[in-house]
């Protein structure tokens, strides 16, 4: 007999796992994952920080609203962030401060003397910084496992190694077809497919929203001197790099954004070299080994804001996509809001300060 669900969530990365868990008390939920391991794609490849300004002013409310949930879970470990600048970056510093003015981000200017104490070996041209002191490391695996476990306890049926291959409207719901000819019925289809969000829309006959996968690279370095464990997250005000310690190693990104087809992303040697070159312009440390390198796809709608809500044209199709570079740090509030929008529920303490219209797929007309 064919299985019936109220809701089928496509993709069991952070987006799918979190919204499935939030929906579980209210509905019979199927969580479908193409890979044998949920989290294999973008979720498993993040740089694992919660930074209030990351993603821009319209993402700040989602990040701030998620903070208490993450803290209560023990998933945040405060590190602080420094957006470092040179004298010629004055305009960028002013623009940054203006952009985040009134958003709730707590920013402070730091001069060269303090900067030297915080980042030993900083090259002299880096003269000042904007500090965001509440920036924290996130335990991504723990958060993802938390949501998978919460879902499981709430009755979510997780099917790994099962790719959605077709979805057709049938009655007031969907008939879903998977590889090997298996099928299921669901009332609502939730698109949490990350880099494949447009592909999943297309296979359900829904207009694509031009959600673009952009590759981002991270390298793990051994350095001399070793990176101090209490080093803040150091980001370029001009967006050309960031780095942070991971125990006594360093995680470094050249902040690349290379358009890619949805795929199992891998780092390019050129991006690794670029990352190291840029790093060497910031501190006088020596890179002694590249221990690990990886890449993942960050997925952006054309206005770089996430997309949460029912498709305005096709009934029963709910977007939960475009989580960009902030899908981990915004996961709790995004999932709560997503579930409330899907179920037609009132907003609660976590989501009351959010403006759902900012994230609605209807904004694309
Ligand atoms: C290098 C890097 C650094 C980052 N750093 C941070 C950070 O510090 N902080 C932060 O908050 N965010 C960060 N991000 C962003 C964050 O990782 C993403 O926003 C988040 O992981 C997106 O989760 P997702 O569930 O949408 O995507 P994914 O984790 O990719 O999950 C989507 C899933 O859908 C599945 N799927 C696709 N099509 C189908 C189908 N047809 N049937 C079944 N399943 C399907 C895929 O297999 C995949 O597992 C970073 C990203 C990268 C790449």
Coordinates of C-alpha atoms and ligand atoms in Angstrom, one line a residue:
X1 CA 0.0 0.0 0.0
X2 CA 1.2 3.5 -0.8
X3 CA 2.4 5.5 2.1
X4 CA 0.6 8.8 2.9
X5 CA 2.1 11.8 4.6
X6 CA 0.7 15.2 5.4
X7 CA 4.1 16.8 4.5
X8 CA 7.1 15.6 2.5
X9 CA 10.3 17.6 3.1
X10 CA 12.9 17.2 0.4
X11 CA 16.5 17.4 1.7
X12 CA 17.8 16.5 5.1
X13 CA 20.5 19.1 5.5
X14 CA 20.1 21.7 8.2
X15 CA 17.1 23.3 6.5
X16 CA 15.1 20.1 6.0
X17 CA 16.0 18.5 9.3
X18 CA 15.1 21.6 11.3
X19 CA 11.8 22.3 9.6
X20 CA 10.8 18.7 9.8
X21 CA 11.4 18.7 13.5
X22 CA 9.3 21.8 14.0
X23 CA 6.5 20.3 11.9
X24 CA 6.6 16.9 13.6
X25 CA 4.2 17.7 16.6
X26 CA 1.5 18.8 14.1
X27 CA 1.7 16.5 11.1
X28 CA 2.9 13.2 9.7
X29 CA 6.1 14.1 8.1
X30 CA 8.4 12.3 5.5
X31 CA 12.0 13.6 5.4
X32 CA 13.6 12.6 2.1
X33 CA 17.4 12.6 1.5
X34 CA 19.1 11.6 -1.7
X35 CA 22.4 10.8 0.0
X36 CA 23.0 8.0 2.4
X37 CA 24.2 10.5 5.0
X38 CA 22.0 13.6 5.9
X39 CA 24.2 16.7 6.0
X40 CA 26.6 15.3 3.4
X41 CA 26.4 18.5 1.2
X42 CA 26.5 22.1 2.3
X43 CA 25.6 21.5 5.9
X44 CA 28.6 19.3 6.5
X45 CA 31.0 21.8 5.0
X46 CA 30.3 25.1 6.8
X47 CA 32.8 27.3 8.6
X48 CA 30.6 26.9 11.7
X49 CA 30.2 30.4 13.0
X50 CA 27.3 32.5 14.2
X51 CA 28.1 36.1 13.3
X52 CA 25.4 38.7 13.7
X53 CA 26.2 40.8 10.6
X54 CA 26.8 37.8 8.3
X55 CA 24.2 37.8 5.4
X56 CA 23.3 41.5 5.7
X57 CA 20.8 43.6 7.7
X58 CA 17.7 41.7 6.7
X59 CA 19.2 38.5 7.9
X60 CA 20.2 39.9 11.3
X61 CA 16.7 39.4 12.8
X62 CA 16.8 35.7 11.9
X63 CA 20.3 35.3 13.4
X64 CA 19.5 37.2 16.6
X65 CA 16.2 35.3 17.1
X66 CA 18.1 32.0 16.8
X67 CA 20.7 33.0 19.4
X68 CA 18.9 32.0 22.6
X69 CA 17.8 28.6 21.2
X70 CA 21.4 27.8 20.2
X71 CA 22.8 29.0 23.5
X72 CA 20.3 27.0 25.5
X73 CA 21.3 23.9 23.5
X74 CA 25.0 24.6 24.3
X75 CA 25.7 24.9 20.6
X76 CA 27.4 28.3 20.7
X77 CA 30.9 29.1 22.0
X78 CA 31.7 32.8 22.0
X79 CA 34.7 33.9 20.0
X80 CA 34.1 37.5 18.9
X81 CA 34.7 38.8 15.3
X82 CA 37.0 41.5 13.9
X83 CA 36.3 43.0 10.5
X84 CA 39.9 44.2 9.8
X85 CA 40.6 47.3 7.6
X86 CA 43.5 49.3 6.2
X87 CA 43.5 53.1 5.9
X88 CA 42.3 52.9 2.3
X89 CA 39.2 50.9 3.5
X90 CA 37.7 53.9 5.2
X91 CA 34.6 54.1 2.9
X92 CA 34.0 50.3 3.4
X93 CA 34.1 50.7 7.2
X94 CA 31.7 53.7 7.1
X95 CA 29.3 51.8 4.8
X96 CA 29.4 48.7 7.0
X97 CA 28.6 50.7 10.1
X98 CA 25.8 52.6 8.4
X99 CA 24.3 49.4 6.9
X100 CA 24.0 47.7 10.3
X101 CA 23.0 50.8 12.3
X102 CA 19.8 50.2 14.1
X103 CA 19.7 46.4 13.3
X104 CA 20.6 45.3 16.8
X105 CA 24.2 44.4 15.9
X106 CA 26.5 45.6 18.7
X107 CA 29.5 47.0 16.9
X108 CA 32.6 48.8 18.3
X109 CA 35.6 50.4 16.6
X110 CA 39.0 48.9 17.5
X111 CA 42.3 50.8 16.9
X112 CA 45.8 49.4 15.9
X113 CA 47.0 49.1 19.5
X114 CA 44.2 46.8 20.6
X115 CA 44.3 45.0 17.3
X116 CA 47.9 44.1 17.8
X117 CA 47.0 42.5 21.2
X118 CA 44.2 40.5 19.6
X119 CA 45.9 39.4 16.4
X120 CA 49.6 38.9 17.1
X121 CA 51.8 39.3 14.0
X122 CA 49.2 41.5 12.2
X123 CA 50.9 43.3 9.3
X124 CA 51.2 47.1 9.9
X125 CA 48.9 48.2 7.1
X126 CA 45.9 46.7 9.0
X127 CA 45.2 49.7 11.2
X128 CA 41.7 49.3 12.6
X129 CA 38.7 47.0 12.8
X130 CA 35.0 46.7 13.6
X131 CA 34.4 44.3 16.4
X132 CA 31.3 42.2 16.7
X133 CA 31.9 40.7 20.2
X134 CA 29.0 38.2 20.4
X135 CA 30.2 36.2 17.3
X136 CA 30.5 32.5 18.3
X137 CA 31.5 29.1 16.9
X138 CA 28.5 26.8 16.3
X139 CA 28.6 23.1 16.9
X140 CA 27.0 22.3 13.5
X141 CA 27.0 18.5 13.8
X142 CA 25.3 18.7 17.3
X143 CA 22.7 21.1 16.0
X144 CA 21.9 19.0 12.9
X145 CA 21.8 15.8 15.1
X146 CA 19.5 17.6 17.6
X147 CA 17.0 18.4 14.9
X148 CA 17.2 14.9 13.4
X149 CA 16.6 13.4 16.8
X150 CA 13.8 15.8 17.7
X151 CA 12.1 14.9 14.4
X152 CA 12.6 11.2 15.0
X153 CA 11.0 11.5 18.5
X154 CA 8.2 13.4 17.0
X155 CA 7.5 10.7 14.4
X156 CA 9.3 12.0 11.3
X157 CA 10.1 9.2 8.9
X158 CA 13.6 9.8 7.5
X159 CA 14.4 8.0 4.2
X160 CA 18.0 8.4 3.2
X161 CA 19.4 7.2 -0.1
X162 CA 16.1 8.2 -1.7
X163 CA 16.0 10.8 -4.3
X164 CA 12.8 12.5 -5.4
X165 CA 12.6 12.0 -9.1
X166 CA 9.1 13.3 -9.9
X167 CA 6.2 15.0 -8.2
X168 CA 2.7 15.4 -9.7
X169 CA -0.4 17.1 -8.3
X170 CA -3.0 14.4 -7.5
X171 CA -6.3 15.4 -5.8
X172 CA -5.4 18.1 -3.2
X173 CA -1.8 16.8 -2.7
X174 CA 1.2 15.3 -4.4
X175 CA 2.2 11.9 -5.8
X176 CA 5.9 11.5 -5.3
X177 CA 8.1 9.1 -7.2
X178 CA 11.5 8.0 -6.0
X179 CA 14.3 6.1 -7.6
X180 CA 13.6 2.4 -8.0
X181 CA 9.9 3.2 -8.8
X182 CA 8.8 3.7 -5.2
X183 CA 6.0 6.2 -4.5
X184 CA 4.4 8.1 -1.7
X185 CA 1.5 10.6 -1.3
X186 CA 1.9 13.9 0.5
X187 CA -0.4 16.9 1.1
X188 CA 2.4 19.5 1.1
X189 CA 5.8 19.4 -0.6
X190 CA 8.6 21.3 1.2
X191 CA 11.6 22.2 -1.0
X192 CA 14.6 22.2 1.3
X193 CA 16.9 20.8 -1.4
X194 CA 19.8 23.4 -1.0
X195 CA 21.7 23.6 -4.3
X196 CA 19.0 21.5 -6.0
X197 CA 16.1 23.8 -4.9
X198 CA 15.4 25.0 -8.5
X199 CA 15.7 21.4 -9.8
X200 CA 13.2 20.2 -7.3
X201 CA 10.8 23.0 -8.3
X202 CA 11.2 22.1 -11.9
X203 CA 10.4 18.4 -11.3
X204 CA 7.2 19.4 -9.5
X205 CA 6.2 21.7 -12.4
X206 CA 6.9 24.9 -10.3
X207 CA 8.6 27.9 -11.8
X208 CA 12.3 28.2 -10.7
X209 CA 13.4 31.1 -8.6
X210 CA 17.0 31.3 -10.0
X211 CA 18.5 30.1 -6.7
X212 CA 22.2 30.0 -7.6
X213 CA 24.7 27.6 -6.1
X214 CA 28.0 29.5 -5.4
X215 CA 31.1 27.5 -4.4
X216 CA 33.0 28.5 -1.3
X217 CA 36.4 27.0 -0.3
X218 CA 37.9 26.5 3.2
X219 CA 41.4 25.2 4.0
X220 CA 42.7 23.9 7.2
X221 CA 46.3 25.1 7.9
X222 CA 49.1 24.4 10.2
X223 CA 51.0 27.6 10.9
X224 CA 54.1 28.9 12.6
X225 CA 53.3 30.2 15.1
X226 CA 50.3 28.0 15.7
X227 CA 47.1 29.9 15.7
X228 CA 46.1 30.9 19.3
X229 CA 42.9 29.1 20.4
X230 CA 41.3 32.4 21.5
X231 CA 41.9 34.2 18.2
X232 CA 38.7 36.0 17.1
X233 CA 37.1 35.3 13.7
X234 CA 39.1 37.7 11.5
X235 CA 37.2 38.9 8.4
X236 CA 38.3 41.3 5.7
X237 CA 36.0 44.4 5.7
X238 CA 36.4 44.2 1.9
X239 CA 35.2 40.6 1.8
X240 CA 38.4 38.9 0.5
X241 CA 39.1 36.4 3.3
X242 CA 38.2 35.2 6.8
X243 CA 40.0 32.9 9.2
X244 CA 39.5 31.4 12.6
X245 CA 41.2 28.9 14.8
X246 CA 40.1 25.3 15.0
X247 CA 41.9 24.0 18.1
X248 CA 45.6 24.8 17.2
X249 CA 44.9 24.7 13.4
X250 CA 43.5 27.5 11.3
X251 CA 40.4 27.5 9.0
X252 CA 40.8 30.0 6.2
X253 CA 38.6 31.0 3.3
X254 CA 39.3 33.2 0.3
X255 CA 35.6 34.2 0.4
X256 CA 35.1 32.8 -3.1
X257 CA 31.7 32.8 -4.8
X258 CA 32.1 30.8 -8.0
X259 CA 28.9 29.9 -9.8
X260 CA 28.5 26.1 -10.0
X261 CA 26.0 23.5 -11.1
X262 CA 24.5 21.6 -8.2
X263 CA 27.1 18.9 -7.4
X264 CA 29.4 17.3 -4.9
X265 CA 31.6 20.5 -4.7
X266 CA 35.4 20.2 -4.5
X267 CA 38.0 22.8 -4.0
X268 CA 40.0 24.2 -6.9
X269 CA 43.8 24.5 -6.4
X270 CA 43.7 28.2 -7.5
X271 CA 41.3 29.1 -4.7
X272 CA 43.5 27.3 -2.2
X273 CA 46.5 29.3 -3.4
X274 CA 44.5 32.5 -3.4
X275 CA 43.4 31.9 0.2
X276 CA 47.0 31.4 1.3
X277 CA 48.3 34.4 -0.6
X278 CA 45.7 36.7 0.9
X279 CA 46.4 35.3 4.4
X280 CA 50.1 36.1 4.0
X281 CA 49.1 39.7 3.4
X282 CA 47.4 39.9 6.8
X283 CA 49.8 38.3 9.3
X284 CA 53.5 37.4 9.3
X285 CA 52.8 33.8 10.2
X286 CA 54.3 31.0 8.1
X287 CA 52.0 28.4 6.5
X288 CA 53.7 25.0 7.2
X289 CA 51.0 22.7 5.9
X290 CA 47.7 22.5 4.2
X291 CA 46.1 19.7 6.2
X292 CA 42.6 19.7 4.7
X293 CA 40.6 21.5 2.1
X294 CA 37.0 21.4 1.1
X295 CA 34.3 23.3 -0.7
X296 CA 30.5 23.6 -0.5
X297 CA 27.7 25.3 -2.3
X298 CA 26.1 28.3 -0.7
X299 CA 22.7 28.9 -2.4
X300 CA 21.3 32.4 -3.1
X301 CA 18.1 33.8 -4.4
X302 CA 18.7 36.8 -6.7
X303 CA 18.3 39.3 -3.8
X304 CA 20.4 37.0 -1.5
X305 CA 17.6 36.7 1.1
X306 CA 16.2 33.3 2.0
X307 CA 12.9 32.0 0.6
X308 CA 10.3 30.7 3.1
X309 CA 6.7 30.3 2.1
X310 CA 4.1 28.8 -0.2
X311 CA 4.7 29.2 -3.9
X312 CA 2.2 31.8 -5.1
X313 CA 1.3 29.8 -8.2
X314 CA 1.3 26.1 -7.4
X315 CA -0.8 24.9 -4.5
X316 CA 0.9 22.8 -1.8
X317 CA 4.5 23.7 -2.8
X318 CA 6.4 25.3 0.1
X319 CA 9.9 26.9 -0.4
X320 CA 12.5 26.6 2.3
X321 CA 15.6 27.4 0.3
X322 CA 18.3 30.0 -0.4
X323 CA 19.9 29.8 3.0
X324 CA 23.1 31.3 1.6
X325 CA 26.0 31.6 4.0
X326 CA 23.8 31.8 7.1
X327 CA 21.7 28.7 7.0
X328 CA 23.2 27.3 10.2
X329 CA 23.2 30.4 12.3
X330 CA 19.6 31.2 11.4
X331 CA 18.3 27.6 11.5
X332 CA 16.2 27.7 14.7
X333 CA 14.2 30.9 13.9
X334 CA 14.0 30.0 10.2
X335 CA 12.6 26.5 10.9
X336 CA 10.1 27.9 13.5
X337 CA 8.9 30.6 11.1
X338 CA 8.8 28.2 8.2
X339 CA 6.6 25.7 10.2
X340 CA 4.3 28.5 11.4
X341 CA 3.9 29.8 7.8
X342 CA 3.2 26.3 6.5
X343 CA 0.7 25.4 9.1
X344 CA -0.9 28.9 9.2
X345 CA 0.0 29.3 12.9
X346 CA 0.5 32.5 14.9
X347 CA 4.0 33.6 15.4
X348 CA 5.6 33.1 18.9
X349 CA 8.3 34.7 21.1
X350 CA 11.0 33.4 18.8
X351 CA 9.6 34.7 15.6
X352 CA 7.5 37.8 16.5
X353 CA 10.2 40.3 15.5
X354 CA 10.6 38.7 12.0
X355 CA 9.0 40.1 8.9
X356 CA 7.9 37.1 6.8
X357 CA 7.2 39.2 3.7
X358 CA 10.9 39.8 3.3
X359 CA 11.5 36.1 2.8
X360 CA 8.3 35.3 0.8
X361 CA 8.6 33.7 -2.6
X362 CA 5.8 36.0 -3.7
X363 CA 8.4 38.9 -3.7
X364 CA 9.6 37.5 -7.1
X365 CA 6.2 38.2 -8.7
Ligands
LIG1 C1 32.3 26.8 3.1 C2 31.0 27.2 3.7 C3 31.0 27.9 4.9 C4 29.8 28.2 5.5 N1 29.9 28.8 6.8 C5 28.7 29.0 7.4 C6 28.7 29.6 8.7 O1 29.8 29.8 9.3 N2 27.5 29.8 9.3 C7 26.3 29.5 8.7 O2 25.3 29.8 9.3 N3 26.3 29.0 7.5 C8 27.4 28.8 6.8 N4 27.4 28.2 5.6 C9 26.1 28.0 4.9 C10 25.4 26.8 5.4 O3 26.2 25.7 5.4 C11 24.1 26.6 4.5 O4 23.3 27.7 4.5 C12 23.3 25.4 5.0 O5 24.1 24.3 5.3 C13 22.2 25.0 4.0 O6 21.6 23.9 4.4 P1 20.6 23.2 3.4 O7 19.9 22.1 4.2 O8 19.8 24.2 2.7 O9 21.5 22.5 2.3 P2 22.2 21.1 2.2 O10 22.9 20.8 3.5 O11 23.0 21.0 1.0 O12 21.0 20.1 2.2 C14 20.2 19.9 1.0 C15 20.0 18.4 0.8 O13 19.0 18.2 -0.2 C16 19.3 16.9 -0.7 N5 18.6 16.8 -2.0 C17 18.7 17.6 -3.1 N6 17.9 17.2 -4.1 C18 17.2 16.1 -3.6 C19 16.2 15.2 -4.1 N7 15.7 15.4 -5.4 N8 15.7 14.3 -3.3 C20 16.1 14.1 -2.1 N9 17.1 14.9 -1.5 C21 17.6 15.9 -2.3 C22 20.8 16.9 -0.9 O14 21.3 15.6 -1.0 C23 21.2 17.7 0.4 O15 21.6 16.8 1.4 C24 28.6 27.9 4.9 C25 28.6 27.2 3.7 C26 29.8 26.9 3.1 C27 29.8 26.1 1.8

